[in-house]
Short mmCIF file of C-alpha atoms in Angstrom, two decimals:
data_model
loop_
_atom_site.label_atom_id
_atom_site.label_comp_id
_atom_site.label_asym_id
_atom_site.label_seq_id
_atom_site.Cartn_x
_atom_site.Cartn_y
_atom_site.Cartn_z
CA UNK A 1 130.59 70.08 -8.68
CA UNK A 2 132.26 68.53 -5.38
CA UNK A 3 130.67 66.67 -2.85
CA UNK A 4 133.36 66.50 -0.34
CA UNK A 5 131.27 68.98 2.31
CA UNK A 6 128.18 66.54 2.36
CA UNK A 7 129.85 63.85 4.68
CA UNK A 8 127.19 63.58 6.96
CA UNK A 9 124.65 62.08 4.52
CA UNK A 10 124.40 58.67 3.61
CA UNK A 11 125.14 57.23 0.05
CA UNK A 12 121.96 57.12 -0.96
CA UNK A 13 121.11 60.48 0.31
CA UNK A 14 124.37 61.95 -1.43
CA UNK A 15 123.25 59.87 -4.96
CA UNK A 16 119.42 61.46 -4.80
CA UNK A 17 120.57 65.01 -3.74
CA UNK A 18 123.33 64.55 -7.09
CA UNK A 19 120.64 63.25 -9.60
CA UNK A 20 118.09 66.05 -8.41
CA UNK A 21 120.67 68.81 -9.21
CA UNK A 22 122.43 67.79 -12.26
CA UNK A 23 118.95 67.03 -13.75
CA UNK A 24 119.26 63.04 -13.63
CA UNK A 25 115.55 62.62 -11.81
CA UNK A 26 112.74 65.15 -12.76
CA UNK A 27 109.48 65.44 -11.46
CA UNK A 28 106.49 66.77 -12.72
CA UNK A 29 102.85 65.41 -10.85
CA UNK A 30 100.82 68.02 -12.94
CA UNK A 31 101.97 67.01 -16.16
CA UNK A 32 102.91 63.44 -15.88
CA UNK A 33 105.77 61.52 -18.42
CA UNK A 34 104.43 58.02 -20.30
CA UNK A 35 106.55 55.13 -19.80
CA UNK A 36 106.90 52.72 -22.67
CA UNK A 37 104.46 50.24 -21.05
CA UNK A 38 101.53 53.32 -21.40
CA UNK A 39 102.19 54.09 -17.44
CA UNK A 40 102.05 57.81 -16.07
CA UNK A 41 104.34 58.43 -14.42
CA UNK A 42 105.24 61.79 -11.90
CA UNK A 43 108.95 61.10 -12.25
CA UNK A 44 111.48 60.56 -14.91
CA UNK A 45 115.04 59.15 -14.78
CA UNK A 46 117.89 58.76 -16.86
CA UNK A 47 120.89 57.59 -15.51
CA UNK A 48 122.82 58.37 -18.62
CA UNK A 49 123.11 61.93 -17.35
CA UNK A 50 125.33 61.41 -14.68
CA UNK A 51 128.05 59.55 -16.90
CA UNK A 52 128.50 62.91 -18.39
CA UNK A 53 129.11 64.37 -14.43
CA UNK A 54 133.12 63.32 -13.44
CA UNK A 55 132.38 63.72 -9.75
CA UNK A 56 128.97 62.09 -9.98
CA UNK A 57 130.19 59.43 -11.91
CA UNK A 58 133.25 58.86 -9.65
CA UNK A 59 131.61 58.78 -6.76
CA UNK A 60 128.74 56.20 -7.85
CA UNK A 61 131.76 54.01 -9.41
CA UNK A 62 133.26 54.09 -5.95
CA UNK A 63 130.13 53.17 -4.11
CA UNK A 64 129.08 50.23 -6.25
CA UNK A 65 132.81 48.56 -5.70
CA UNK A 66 132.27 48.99 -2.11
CA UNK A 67 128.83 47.19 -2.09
CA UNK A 68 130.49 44.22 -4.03
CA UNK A 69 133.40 44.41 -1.88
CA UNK A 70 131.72 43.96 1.24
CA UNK A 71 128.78 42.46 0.23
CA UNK A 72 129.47 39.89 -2.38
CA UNK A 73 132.75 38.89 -1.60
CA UNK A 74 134.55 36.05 -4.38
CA UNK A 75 133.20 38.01 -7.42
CA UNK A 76 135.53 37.24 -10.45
CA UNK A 77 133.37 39.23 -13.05
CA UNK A 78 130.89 42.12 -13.20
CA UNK A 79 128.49 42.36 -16.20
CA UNK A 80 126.15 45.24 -17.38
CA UNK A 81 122.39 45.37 -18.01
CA UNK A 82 122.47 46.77 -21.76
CA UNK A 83 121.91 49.44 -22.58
CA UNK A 84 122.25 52.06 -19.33
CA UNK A 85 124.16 49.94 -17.09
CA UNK A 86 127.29 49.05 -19.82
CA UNK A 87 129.22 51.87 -18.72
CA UNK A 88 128.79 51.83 -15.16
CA UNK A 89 129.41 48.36 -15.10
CA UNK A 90 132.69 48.76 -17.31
CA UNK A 91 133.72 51.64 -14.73
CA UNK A 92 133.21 49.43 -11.58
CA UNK A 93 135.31 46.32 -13.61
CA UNK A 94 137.97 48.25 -13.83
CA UNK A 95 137.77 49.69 -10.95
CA UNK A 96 138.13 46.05 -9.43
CA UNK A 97 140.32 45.03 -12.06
CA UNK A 98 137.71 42.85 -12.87
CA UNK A 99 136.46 40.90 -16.37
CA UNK A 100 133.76 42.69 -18.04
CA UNK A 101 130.90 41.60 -19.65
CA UNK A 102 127.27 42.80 -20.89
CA UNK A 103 123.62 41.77 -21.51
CA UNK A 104 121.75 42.07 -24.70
CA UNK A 105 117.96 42.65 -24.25
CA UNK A 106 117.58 40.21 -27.15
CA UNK A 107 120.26 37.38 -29.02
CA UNK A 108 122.08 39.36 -31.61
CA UNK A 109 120.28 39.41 -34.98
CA UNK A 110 123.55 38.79 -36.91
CA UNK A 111 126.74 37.37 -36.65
CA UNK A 112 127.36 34.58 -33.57
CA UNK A 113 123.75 36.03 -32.44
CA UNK A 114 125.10 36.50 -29.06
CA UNK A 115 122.59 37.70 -25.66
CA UNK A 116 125.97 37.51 -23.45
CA UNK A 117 128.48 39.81 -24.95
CA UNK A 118 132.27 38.96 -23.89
CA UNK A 119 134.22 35.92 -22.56
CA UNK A 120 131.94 33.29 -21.50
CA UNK A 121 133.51 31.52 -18.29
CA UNK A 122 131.02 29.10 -16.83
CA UNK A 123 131.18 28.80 -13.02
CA UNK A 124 132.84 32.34 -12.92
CA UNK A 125 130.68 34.21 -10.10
CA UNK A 126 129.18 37.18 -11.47
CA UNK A 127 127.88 40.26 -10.23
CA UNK A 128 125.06 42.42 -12.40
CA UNK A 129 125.18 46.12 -12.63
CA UNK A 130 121.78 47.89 -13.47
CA UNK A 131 121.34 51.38 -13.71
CA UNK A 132 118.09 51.82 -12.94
CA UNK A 133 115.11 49.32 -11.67
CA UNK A 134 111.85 49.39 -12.20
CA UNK A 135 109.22 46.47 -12.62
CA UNK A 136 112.83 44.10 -12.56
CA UNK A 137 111.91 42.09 -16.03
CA UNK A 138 115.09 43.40 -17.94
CA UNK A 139 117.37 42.52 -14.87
CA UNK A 140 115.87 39.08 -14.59
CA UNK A 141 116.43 38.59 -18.14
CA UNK A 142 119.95 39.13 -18.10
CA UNK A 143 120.34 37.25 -15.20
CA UNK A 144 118.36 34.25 -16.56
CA UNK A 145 120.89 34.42 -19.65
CA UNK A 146 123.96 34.60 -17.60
CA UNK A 147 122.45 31.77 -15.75
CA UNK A 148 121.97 29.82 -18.98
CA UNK A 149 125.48 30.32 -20.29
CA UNK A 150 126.86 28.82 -17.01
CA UNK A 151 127.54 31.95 -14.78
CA UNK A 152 126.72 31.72 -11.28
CA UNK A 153 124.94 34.76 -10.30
CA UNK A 154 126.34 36.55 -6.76
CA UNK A 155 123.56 39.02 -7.32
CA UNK A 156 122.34 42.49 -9.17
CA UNK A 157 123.09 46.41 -8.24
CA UNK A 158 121.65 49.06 -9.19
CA UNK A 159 122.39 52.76 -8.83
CA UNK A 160 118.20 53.76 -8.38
CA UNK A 161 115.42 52.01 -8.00
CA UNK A 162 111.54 52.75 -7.59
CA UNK A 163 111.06 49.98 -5.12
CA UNK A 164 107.90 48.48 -6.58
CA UNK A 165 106.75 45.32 -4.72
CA UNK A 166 106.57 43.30 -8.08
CA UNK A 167 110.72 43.99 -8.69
CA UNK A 168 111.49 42.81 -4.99
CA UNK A 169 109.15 39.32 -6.05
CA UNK A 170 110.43 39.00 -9.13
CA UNK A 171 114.22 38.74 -7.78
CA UNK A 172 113.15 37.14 -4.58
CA UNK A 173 111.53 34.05 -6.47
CA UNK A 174 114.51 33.99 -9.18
CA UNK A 175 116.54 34.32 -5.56
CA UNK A 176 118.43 36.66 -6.80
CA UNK A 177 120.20 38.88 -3.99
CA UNK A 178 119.55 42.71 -5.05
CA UNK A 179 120.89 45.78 -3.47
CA UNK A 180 120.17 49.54 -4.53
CA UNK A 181 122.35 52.43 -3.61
CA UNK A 182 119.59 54.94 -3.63
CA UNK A 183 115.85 54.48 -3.71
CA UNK A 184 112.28 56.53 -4.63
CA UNK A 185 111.69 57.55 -0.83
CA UNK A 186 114.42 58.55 -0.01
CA UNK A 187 114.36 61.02 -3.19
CA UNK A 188 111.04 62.23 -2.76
CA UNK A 189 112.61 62.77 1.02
CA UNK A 190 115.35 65.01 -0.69
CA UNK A 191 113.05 67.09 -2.75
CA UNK A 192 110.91 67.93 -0.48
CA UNK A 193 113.96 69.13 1.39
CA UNK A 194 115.01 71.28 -1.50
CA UNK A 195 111.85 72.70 -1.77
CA UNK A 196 111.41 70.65 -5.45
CA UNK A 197 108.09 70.00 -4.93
CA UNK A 198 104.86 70.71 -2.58
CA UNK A 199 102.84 68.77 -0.45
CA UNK A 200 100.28 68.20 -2.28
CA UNK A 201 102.62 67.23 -5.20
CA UNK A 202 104.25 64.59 -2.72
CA UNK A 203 101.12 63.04 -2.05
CA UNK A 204 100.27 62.57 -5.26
CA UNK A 205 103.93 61.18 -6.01
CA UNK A 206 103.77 58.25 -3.01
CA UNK A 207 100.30 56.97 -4.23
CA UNK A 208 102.01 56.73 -7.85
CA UNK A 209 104.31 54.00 -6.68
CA UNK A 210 101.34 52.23 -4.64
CA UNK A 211 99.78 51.18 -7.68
CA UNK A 212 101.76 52.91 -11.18
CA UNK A 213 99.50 51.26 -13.48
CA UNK A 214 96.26 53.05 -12.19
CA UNK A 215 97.23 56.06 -11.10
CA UNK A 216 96.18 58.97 -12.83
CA UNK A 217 97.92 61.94 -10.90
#
């Protein structure tokens, strides 16, 4: 699948148009998925999908190196959000020629019981790679870890995120700089321009991520 004819759209317009038709986002307001937390939710990502997409996965490598580039200039290392964003953090390292490392959720259970997996440099400025943000606790985790094993944290990326108020607190108090290539609007913006879903089906979809833990659909 090429994308070289879409060059008027912007990244993030490119990124939600890509992860609507390789089958990366779905949506479904009528029959709603449950999040881990017990949420409904109208919409369903996994980022996973698009490692397995060369063009997809090219082009998001690309466009997370140019972020850091231009907007976190002095990076020396780029570390991964276990367990989604590993890979597309390990693609954008090398794409900098860049160290690599990655966050556990939790300290290891065995072994040296490591959180912070890979050469620990303290003072080496760092950038985080997420794949996907929601509520923002697992990003600010693996910040706060860096953090504690001496890392100075330039700030966090991610490829998607739903834009909920409480992720854009959480990282604004832990002043941590965030950045998203592509967001929830301006996917709901593409599907209704692919005819994905109806009006009604959109309304329903923008009140979800008003308030996500009453809605009901």
């Amino acid at each position: 699948m090429s994308w070289s004819g879409q060059m008027n759209l912007s990244v993030a317009e490119r990124i939600a148009r890509m992860y609507l038709n390789i089958g990366v986002v779905k949506l479904n307001a009528e029959q709603p998925y449950t999040w881990s937390s017990g949420w409904k939710s109208p919409i369903y990502c996994d980022g996973r999908i698009a490692l397995s997409y060369p063009d997809t996965r090219t082009y998001i490598k690309h466009e997370l190196a140019e972020v850091i580039r231009k907007r976190f200039q002095g990076t020396e290392a780029i570390a991964g959000v276990a367990t989604a964003g590993i890979a597309q953090g390990a693609l954008v390292a090398d794409a900098l020629d860049l160290p690599f490392l990655y966050v556990r959720p939790k300290p290891k259970a065995h072994g040296m019981t490591n959180m912070v997996e890979g050469e620990i440099t303290p003072g080496q400025k760092v950038v985080l790679i997420e794949d996907l943000v929601s509520t923002g606790g697992s990003s600010a985790k693996a910040a706060a870890a860096l953090d504690i094993s001496g890392f100075e944290i330039m700030g966090l990326i991610s490829i998607f995120t739903y834009g909920f108020d409480q992720a854009q607190e959480l990282f604004a108090n832990a002043e941590i700089p965030f950045f998203s290539l592509c967001n929830y609007d301006i996917l709901l913006k593409e599907a209704v321009e692919q005819r994905l879903i109806s009006a009604s089906s959109l309304t329903s979809l923008q009140s979800w991520r008003k308030s996500p833990a009453d809605w009901q659909g």
